[in-house]
mmCIF file of C-alpha atoms and ligand atoms in Angstrom:
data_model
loop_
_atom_site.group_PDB
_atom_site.id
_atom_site.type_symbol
_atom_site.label_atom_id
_atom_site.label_comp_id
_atom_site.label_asym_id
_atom_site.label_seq_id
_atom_site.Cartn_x
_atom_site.Cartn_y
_atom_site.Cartn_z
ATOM 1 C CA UNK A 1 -134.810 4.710 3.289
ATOM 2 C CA UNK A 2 -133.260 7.261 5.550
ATOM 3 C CA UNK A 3 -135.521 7.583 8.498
ATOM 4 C CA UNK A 4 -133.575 10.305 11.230
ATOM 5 C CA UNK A 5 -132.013 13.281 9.820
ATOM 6 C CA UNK A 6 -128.313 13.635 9.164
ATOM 7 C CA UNK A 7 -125.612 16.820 9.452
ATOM 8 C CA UNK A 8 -121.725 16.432 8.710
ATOM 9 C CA UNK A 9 -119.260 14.911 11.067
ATOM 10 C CA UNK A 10 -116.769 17.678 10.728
ATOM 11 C CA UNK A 11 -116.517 20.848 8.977
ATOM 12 C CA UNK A 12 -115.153 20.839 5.256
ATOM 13 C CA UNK A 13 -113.087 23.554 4.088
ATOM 14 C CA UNK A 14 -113.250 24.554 0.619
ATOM 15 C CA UNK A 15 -112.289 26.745 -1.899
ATOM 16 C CA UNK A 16 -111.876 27.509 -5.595
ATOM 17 C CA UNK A 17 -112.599 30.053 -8.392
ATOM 18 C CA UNK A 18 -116.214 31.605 -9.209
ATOM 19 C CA UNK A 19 -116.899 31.647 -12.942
ATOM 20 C CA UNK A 20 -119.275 34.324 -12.761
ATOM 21 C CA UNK A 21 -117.081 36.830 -10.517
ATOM 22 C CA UNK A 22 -113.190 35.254 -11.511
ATOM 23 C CA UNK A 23 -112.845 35.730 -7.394
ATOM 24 C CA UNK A 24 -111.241 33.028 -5.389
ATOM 25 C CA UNK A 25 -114.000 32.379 -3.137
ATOM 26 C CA UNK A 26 -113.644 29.642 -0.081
ATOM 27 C CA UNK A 27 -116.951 28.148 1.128
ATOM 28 C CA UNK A 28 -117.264 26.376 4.737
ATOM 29 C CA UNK A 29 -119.379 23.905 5.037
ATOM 30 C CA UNK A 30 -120.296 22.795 9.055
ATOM 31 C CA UNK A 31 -122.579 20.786 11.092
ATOM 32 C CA UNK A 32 -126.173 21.855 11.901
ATOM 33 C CA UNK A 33 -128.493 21.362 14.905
ATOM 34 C CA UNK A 34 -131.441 18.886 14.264
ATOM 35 C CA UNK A 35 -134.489 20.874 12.168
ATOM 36 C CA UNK A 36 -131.990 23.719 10.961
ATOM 37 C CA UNK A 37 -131.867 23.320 7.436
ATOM 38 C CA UNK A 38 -129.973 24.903 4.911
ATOM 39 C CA UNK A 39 -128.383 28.188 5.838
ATOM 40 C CA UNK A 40 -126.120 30.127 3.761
ATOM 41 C CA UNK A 41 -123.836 33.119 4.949
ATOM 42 C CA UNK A 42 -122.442 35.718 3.306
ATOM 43 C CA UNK A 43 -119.183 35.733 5.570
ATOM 44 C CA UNK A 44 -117.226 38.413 3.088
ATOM 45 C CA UNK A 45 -120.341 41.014 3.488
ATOM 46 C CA UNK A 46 -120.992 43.699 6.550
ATOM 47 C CA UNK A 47 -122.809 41.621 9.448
ATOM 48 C CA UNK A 48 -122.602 38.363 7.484
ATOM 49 C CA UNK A 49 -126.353 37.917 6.620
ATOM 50 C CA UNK A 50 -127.898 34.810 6.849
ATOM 51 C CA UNK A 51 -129.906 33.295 3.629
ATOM 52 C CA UNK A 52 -132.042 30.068 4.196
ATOM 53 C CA UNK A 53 -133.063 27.717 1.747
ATOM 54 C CA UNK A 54 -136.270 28.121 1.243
ATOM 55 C CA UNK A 55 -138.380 27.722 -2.172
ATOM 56 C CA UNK A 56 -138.869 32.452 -2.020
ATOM 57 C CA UNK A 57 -135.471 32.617 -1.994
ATOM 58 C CA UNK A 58 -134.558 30.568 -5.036
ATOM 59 C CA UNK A 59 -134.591 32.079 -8.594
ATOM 60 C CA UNK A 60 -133.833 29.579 -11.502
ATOM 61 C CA UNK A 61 -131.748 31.404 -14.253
ATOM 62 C CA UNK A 62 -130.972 29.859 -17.698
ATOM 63 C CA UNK A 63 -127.664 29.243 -16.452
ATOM 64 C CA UNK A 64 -127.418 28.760 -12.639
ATOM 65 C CA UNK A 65 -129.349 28.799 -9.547
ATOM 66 C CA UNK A 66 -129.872 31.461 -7.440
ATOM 67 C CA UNK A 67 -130.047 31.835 -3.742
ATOM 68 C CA UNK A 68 -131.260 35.718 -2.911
ATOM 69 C CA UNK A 69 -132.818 37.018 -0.310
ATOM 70 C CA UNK A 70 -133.826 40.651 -2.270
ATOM 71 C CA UNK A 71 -130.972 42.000 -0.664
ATOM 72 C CA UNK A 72 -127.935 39.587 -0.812
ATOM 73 C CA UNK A 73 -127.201 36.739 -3.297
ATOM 74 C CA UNK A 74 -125.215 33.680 -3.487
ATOM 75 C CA UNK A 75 -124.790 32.031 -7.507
ATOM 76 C CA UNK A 76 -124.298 28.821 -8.438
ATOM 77 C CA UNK A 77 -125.876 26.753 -5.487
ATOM 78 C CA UNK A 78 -126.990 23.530 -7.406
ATOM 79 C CA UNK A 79 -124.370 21.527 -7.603
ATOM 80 C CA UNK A 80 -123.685 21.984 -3.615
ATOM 81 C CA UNK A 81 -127.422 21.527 -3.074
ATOM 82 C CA UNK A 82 -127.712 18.422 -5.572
ATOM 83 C CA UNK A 83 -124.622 16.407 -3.283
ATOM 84 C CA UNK A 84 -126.683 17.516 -0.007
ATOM 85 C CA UNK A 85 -129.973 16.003 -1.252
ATOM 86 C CA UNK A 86 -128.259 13.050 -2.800
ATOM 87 C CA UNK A 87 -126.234 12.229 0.186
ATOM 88 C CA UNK A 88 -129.117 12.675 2.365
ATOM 89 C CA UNK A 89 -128.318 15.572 4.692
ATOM 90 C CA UNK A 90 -130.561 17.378 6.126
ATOM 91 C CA UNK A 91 -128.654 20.290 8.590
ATOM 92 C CA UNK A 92 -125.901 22.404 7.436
ATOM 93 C CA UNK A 93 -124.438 25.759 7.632
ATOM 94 C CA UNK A 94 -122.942 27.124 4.244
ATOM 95 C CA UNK A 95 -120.517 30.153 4.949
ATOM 96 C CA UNK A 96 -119.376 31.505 1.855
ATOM 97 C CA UNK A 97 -116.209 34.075 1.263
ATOM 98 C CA UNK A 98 -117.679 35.866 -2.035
ATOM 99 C CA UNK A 99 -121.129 36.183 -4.381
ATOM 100 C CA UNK A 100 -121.115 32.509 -5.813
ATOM 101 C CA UNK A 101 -120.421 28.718 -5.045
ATOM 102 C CA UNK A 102 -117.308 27.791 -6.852
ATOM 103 C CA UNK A 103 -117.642 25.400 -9.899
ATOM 104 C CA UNK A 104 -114.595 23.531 -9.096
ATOM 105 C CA UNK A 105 -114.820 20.679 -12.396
ATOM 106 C CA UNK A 106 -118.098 21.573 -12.875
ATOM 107 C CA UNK A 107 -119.685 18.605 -11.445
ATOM 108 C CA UNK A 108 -120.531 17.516 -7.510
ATOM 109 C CA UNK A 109 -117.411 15.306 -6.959
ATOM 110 C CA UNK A 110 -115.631 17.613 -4.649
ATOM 111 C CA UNK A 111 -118.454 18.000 -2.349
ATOM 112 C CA UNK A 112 -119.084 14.359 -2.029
ATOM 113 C CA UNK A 113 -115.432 13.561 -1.911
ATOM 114 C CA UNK A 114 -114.517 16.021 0.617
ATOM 115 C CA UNK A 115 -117.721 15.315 2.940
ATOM 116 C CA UNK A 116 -117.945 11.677 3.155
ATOM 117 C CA UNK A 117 -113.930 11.911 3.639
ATOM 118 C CA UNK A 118 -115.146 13.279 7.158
ATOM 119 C CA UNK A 119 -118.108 11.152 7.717
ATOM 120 C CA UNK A 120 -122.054 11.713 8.297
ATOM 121 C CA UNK A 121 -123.776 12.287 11.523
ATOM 122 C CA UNK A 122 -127.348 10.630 11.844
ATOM 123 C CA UNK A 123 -129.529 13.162 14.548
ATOM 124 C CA UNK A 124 -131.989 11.918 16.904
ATOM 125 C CA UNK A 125 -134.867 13.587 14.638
ATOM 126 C CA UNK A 126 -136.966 11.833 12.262
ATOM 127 C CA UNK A 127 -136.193 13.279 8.687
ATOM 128 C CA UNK A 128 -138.618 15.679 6.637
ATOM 129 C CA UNK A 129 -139.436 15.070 3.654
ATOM 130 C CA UNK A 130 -142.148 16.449 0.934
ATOM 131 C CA UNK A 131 -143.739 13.756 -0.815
ATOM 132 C CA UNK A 132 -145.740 13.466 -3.821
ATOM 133 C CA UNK A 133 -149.447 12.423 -3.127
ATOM 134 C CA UNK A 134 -150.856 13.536 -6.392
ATOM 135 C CA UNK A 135 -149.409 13.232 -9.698
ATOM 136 C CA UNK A 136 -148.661 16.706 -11.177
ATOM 137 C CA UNK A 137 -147.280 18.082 -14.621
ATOM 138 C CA UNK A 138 -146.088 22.111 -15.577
ATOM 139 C CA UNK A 139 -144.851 22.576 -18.515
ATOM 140 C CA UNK A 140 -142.707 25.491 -20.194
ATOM 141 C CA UNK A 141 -142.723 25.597 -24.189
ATOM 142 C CA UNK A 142 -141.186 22.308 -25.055
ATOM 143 C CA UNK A 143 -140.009 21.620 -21.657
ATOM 144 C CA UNK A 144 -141.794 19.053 -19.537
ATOM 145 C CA UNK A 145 -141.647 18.101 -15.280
ATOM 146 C CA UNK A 146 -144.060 15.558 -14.147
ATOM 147 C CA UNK A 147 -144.632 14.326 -10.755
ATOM 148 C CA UNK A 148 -146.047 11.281 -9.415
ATOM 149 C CA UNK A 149 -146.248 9.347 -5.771
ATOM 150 C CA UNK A 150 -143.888 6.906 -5.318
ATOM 151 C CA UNK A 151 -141.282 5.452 -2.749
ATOM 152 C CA UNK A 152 -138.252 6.588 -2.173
ATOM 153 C CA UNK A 153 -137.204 9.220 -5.125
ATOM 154 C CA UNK A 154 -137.067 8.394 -8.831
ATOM 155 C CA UNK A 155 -136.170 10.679 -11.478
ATOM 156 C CA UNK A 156 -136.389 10.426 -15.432
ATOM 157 C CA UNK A 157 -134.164 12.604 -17.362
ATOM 158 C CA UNK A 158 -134.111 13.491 -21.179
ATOM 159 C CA UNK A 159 -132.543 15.634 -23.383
ATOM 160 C CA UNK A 160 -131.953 16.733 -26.726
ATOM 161 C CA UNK A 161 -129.649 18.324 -28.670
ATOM 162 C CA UNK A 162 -128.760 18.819 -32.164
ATOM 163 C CA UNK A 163 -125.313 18.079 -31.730
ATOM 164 C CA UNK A 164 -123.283 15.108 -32.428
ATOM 165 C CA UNK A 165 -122.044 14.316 -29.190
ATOM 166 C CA UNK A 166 -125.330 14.808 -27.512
ATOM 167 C CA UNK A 167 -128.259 13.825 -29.778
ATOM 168 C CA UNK A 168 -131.005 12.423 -27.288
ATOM 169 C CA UNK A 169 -130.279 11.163 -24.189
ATOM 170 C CA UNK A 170 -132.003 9.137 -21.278
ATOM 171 C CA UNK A 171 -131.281 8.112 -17.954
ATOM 172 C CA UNK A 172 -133.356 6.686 -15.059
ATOM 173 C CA UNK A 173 -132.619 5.889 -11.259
ATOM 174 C CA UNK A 174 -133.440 5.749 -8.267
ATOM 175 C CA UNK A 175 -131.978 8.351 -6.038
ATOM 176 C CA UNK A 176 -130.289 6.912 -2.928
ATOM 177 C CA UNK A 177 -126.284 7.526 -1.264
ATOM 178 C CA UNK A 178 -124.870 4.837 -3.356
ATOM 179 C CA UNK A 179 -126.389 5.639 -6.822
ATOM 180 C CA UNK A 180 -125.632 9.173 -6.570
ATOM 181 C CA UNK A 181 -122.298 8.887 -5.613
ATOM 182 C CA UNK A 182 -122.019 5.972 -8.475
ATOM 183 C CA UNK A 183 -124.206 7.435 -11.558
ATOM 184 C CA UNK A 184 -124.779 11.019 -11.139
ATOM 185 C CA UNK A 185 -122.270 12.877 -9.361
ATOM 186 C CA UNK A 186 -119.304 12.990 -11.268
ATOM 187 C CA UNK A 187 -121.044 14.585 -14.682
ATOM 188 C CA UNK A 188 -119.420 17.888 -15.390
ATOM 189 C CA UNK A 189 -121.757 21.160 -16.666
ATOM 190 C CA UNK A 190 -120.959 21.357 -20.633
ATOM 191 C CA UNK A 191 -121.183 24.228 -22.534
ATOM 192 C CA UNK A 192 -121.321 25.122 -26.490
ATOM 193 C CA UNK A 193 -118.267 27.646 -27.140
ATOM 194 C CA UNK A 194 -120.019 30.206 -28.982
ATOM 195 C CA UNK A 195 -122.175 30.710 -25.583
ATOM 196 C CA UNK A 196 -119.508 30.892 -23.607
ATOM 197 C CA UNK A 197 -117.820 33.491 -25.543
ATOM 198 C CA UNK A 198 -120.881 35.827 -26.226
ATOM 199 C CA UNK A 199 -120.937 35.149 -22.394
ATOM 200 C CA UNK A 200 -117.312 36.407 -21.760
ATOM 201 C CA UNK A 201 -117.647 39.700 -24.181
ATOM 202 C CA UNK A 202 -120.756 40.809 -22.151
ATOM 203 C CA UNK A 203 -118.875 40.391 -18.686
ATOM 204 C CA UNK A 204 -120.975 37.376 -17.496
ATOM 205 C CA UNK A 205 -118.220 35.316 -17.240
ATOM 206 C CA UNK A 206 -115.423 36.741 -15.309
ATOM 207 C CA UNK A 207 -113.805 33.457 -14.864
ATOM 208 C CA UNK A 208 -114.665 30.020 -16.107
ATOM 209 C CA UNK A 209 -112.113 28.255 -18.447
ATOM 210 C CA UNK A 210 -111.743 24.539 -19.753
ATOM 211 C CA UNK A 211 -111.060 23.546 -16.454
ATOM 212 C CA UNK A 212 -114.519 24.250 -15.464
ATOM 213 C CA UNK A 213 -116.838 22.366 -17.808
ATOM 214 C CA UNK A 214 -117.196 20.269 -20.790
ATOM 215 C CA UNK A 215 -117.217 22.922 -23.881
ATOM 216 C CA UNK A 216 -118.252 21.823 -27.318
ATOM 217 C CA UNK A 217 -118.248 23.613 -30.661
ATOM 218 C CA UNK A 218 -120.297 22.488 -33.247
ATOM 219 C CA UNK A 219 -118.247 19.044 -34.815
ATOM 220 C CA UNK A 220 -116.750 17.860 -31.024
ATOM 221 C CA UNK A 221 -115.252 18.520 -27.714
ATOM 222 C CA UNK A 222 -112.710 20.990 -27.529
ATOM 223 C CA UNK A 223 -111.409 19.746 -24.368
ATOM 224 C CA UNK A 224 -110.092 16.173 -22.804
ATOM 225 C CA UNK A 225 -112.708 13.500 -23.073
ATOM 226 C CA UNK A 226 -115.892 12.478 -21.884
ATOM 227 C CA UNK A 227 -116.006 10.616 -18.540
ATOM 228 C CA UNK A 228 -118.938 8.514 -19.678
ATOM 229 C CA UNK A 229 -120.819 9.028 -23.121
ATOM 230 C CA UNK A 230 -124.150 10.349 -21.795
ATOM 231 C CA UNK A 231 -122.229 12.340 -19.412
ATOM 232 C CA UNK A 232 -124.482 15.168 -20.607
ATOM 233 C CA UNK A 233 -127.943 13.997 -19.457
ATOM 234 C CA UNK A 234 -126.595 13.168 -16.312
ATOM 235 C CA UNK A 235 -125.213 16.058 -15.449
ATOM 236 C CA UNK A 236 -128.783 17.233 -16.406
ATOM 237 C CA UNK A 237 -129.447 14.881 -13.417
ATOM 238 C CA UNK A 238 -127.526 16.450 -11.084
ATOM 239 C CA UNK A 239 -128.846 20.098 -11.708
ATOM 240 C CA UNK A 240 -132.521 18.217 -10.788
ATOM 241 C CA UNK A 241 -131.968 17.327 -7.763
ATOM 242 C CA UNK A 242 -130.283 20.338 -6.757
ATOM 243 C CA UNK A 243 -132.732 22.302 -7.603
ATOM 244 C CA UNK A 244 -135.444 19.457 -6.551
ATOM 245 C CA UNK A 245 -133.958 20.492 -2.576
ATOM 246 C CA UNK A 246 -135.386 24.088 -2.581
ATOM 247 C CA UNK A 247 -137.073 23.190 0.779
ATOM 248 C CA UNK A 248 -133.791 22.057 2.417
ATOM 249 C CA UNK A 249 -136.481 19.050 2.813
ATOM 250 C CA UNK A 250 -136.283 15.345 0.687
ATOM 251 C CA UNK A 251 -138.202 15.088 -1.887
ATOM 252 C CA UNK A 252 -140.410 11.525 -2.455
ATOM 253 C CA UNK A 253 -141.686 10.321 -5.789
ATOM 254 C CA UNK A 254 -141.062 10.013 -8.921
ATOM 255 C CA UNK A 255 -139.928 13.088 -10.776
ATOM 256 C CA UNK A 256 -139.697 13.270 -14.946
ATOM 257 C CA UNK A 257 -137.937 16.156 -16.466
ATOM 258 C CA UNK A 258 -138.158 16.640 -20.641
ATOM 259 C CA UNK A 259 -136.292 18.926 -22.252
ATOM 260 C CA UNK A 260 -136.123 21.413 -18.596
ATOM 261 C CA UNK A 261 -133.469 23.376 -17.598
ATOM 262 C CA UNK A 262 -132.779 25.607 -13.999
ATOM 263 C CA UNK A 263 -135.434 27.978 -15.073
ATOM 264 C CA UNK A 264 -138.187 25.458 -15.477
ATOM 265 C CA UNK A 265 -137.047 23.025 -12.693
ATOM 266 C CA UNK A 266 -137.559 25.728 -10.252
ATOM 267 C CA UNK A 267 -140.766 26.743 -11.771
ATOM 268 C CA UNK A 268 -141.921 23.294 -11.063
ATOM 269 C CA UNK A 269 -140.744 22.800 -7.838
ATOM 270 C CA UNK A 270 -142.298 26.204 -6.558
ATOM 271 C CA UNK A 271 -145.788 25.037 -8.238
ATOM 272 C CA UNK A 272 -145.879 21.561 -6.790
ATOM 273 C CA UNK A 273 -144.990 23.059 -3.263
ATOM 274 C CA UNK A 274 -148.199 25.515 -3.446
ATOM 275 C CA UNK A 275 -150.598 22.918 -4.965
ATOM 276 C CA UNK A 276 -152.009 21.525 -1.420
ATOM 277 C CA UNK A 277 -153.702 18.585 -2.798
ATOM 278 C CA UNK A 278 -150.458 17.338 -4.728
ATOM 279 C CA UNK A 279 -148.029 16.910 -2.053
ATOM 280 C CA UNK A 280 -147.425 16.618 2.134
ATOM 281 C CA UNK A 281 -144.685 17.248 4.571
ATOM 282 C CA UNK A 282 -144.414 15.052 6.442
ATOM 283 C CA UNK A 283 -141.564 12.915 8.866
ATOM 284 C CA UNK A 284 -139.814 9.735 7.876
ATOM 285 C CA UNK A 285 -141.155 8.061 11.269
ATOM 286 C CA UNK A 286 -144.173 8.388 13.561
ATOM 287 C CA UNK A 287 -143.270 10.765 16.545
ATOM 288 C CA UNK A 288 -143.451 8.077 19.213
ATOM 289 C CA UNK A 289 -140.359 6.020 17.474
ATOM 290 C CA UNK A 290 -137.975 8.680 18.287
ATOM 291 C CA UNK A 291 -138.658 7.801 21.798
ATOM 292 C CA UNK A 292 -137.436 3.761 21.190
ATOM 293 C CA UNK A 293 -135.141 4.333 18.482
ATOM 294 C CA UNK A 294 -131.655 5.695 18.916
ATOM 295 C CA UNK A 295 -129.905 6.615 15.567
ATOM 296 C CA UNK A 296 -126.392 4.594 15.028
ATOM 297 C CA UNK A 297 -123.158 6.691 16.402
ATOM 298 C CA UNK A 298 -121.234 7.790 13.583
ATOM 299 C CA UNK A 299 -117.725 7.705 12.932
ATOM 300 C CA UNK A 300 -115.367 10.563 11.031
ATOM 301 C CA UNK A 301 -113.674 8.067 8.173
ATOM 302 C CA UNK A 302 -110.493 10.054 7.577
ATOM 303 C CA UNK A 303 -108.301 10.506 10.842
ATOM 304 C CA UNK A 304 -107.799 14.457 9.445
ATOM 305 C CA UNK A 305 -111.416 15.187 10.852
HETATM 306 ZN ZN1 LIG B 1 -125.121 22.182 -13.532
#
């Protein structure tokens, strides 16, 4: 388990199309002081105002999650928040160039890729983390998130759909670096075609095209192939714990989702976080080990950084 926190090595430079706004938008992702969190700025606005991740300032949407402040809004966070909780890092600043996170493939490979190519930094802080002390359930029509202590984090995934590529689906693991990078992070967004277009004819979709997601129509895919078969619940996955990071904290225990989506994930999350007897913040070490333990020096992998 990851016991100090961790920022980037170097600063990643990014940049690709939003689907929601068609703009080219370039996101900048750079290294954080110990205890900063997530911070997000809206470089292309007047004053570029700040937005911290923080559970308030999260709205879960059927189709994307939202970072918003009341007054300024950045779309599309999850997949950049799901890499940052499954790589482990705690402290970043996230200066975006436009209203939304670019969907690049549509799954979380880029942001791995492009930050371990420059390496992790471990700080001399103990890492924060929200654990699960008391199971806890909150449920949403058919949809279904349970919580439960455990070590380390665990998630449970299904879904179902009537469709027949999808059908029901299951996957279970236990969230470290390595599995993340391995299982998860590679599974694109998919999308059903008639959606999409109803999408597109009301103006929610300035961009967005194949490029961007897996899109199905009712018999099959209309576009490449599947990287894996249950590439859907997985991706599924990958939402969760982006939208599991709402603290800019780690979460511990064992999380099931049923039938949930960014809406009800959120919903959850929020819940759990204001239920006082089912969950504590608390540090990955006692406070007196910071003062014997020096975290590891770390080294920027690709000679570019
Ligand atoms: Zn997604």
């Amino acid at each position: 388990m990851q016991r100090f926190q961790q920022t980037l090595a170097a600063i990643v430079d990014l940049e690709g199309e939003g689907v929601f706004s068609g703009q080219r938008v370039r996101v900048v992702l750079e290294p954080a002081e110990t205890d900063a969190g997530v911070v997000f700025v809206r470089e292309d606005l007047p004053g570029a105002p700040r937005i911290a991740l923080r559970p308030e300032n999260v709205l879960g949407t059927e189709g994307a999650t939202v970072l918003s402040d009341g007054r300024h809004s950045i779309y599309m966070v999850e997949h950049l928040l799901s890499a940052l909780h499954g790589l482990g890092i705690d402290n970043v600043v996230i200066r975006v160039w436009g209203p939304e996170i670019p969907l690049f493939d549509g799954s979380a490979e880029i942001f791995v890729r492009e930050i371990l190519a420059c390496g992790l930094k471990l700080q001399p802080a103990a890492k924060r983390f929200v654990e699960i002390i008391r199971s806890f359930e909150v449920r949403n029509g058919v949809g279904r998130i349970l919580f439960r202590p455990a070590e380390g984090l665990t998630i449970s995934v299904r879904i179902a759909f009537q469709h027949p590529l999808i059908g029901e689906q299951e996957i279970s693991l236990r969230v470290n670096p390595i599995s993340y990078q391995r299982e998860i992070a590679f599974a694109r967004t998919f999308g059903f075609k008639e959606d999409l277009l109803r999408r597109k004819e009301k103006g929610l979709l300035k961009g967005g095209s194949l490029a961007n997601a897996i899109v199905l129509d009712e018999k099959g895919l209309l576009n490449g192939s599947l990287r894996v078969q249950d590439e859907f619940v997985r991706h599924k996955a990958l939402d969760l714990l982006g939208d599991l990071f709402v603290t800019g904290w780690a979460l511990k225990g064992e999380v099931r989702a049923e039938l949930s989506g960014h809406k009800l994930h959120i919903e959850a999350v929020k819940n759990l976080l204001t239920a006082p007897e089912a969950v504590r913040f608390s540090d990955g070490l006692p406070a007196v080990a910071l003062f014997f333990l020096t975290p590891p020096r770390a080294r920027a992998i690709n000679p570019r950084c």
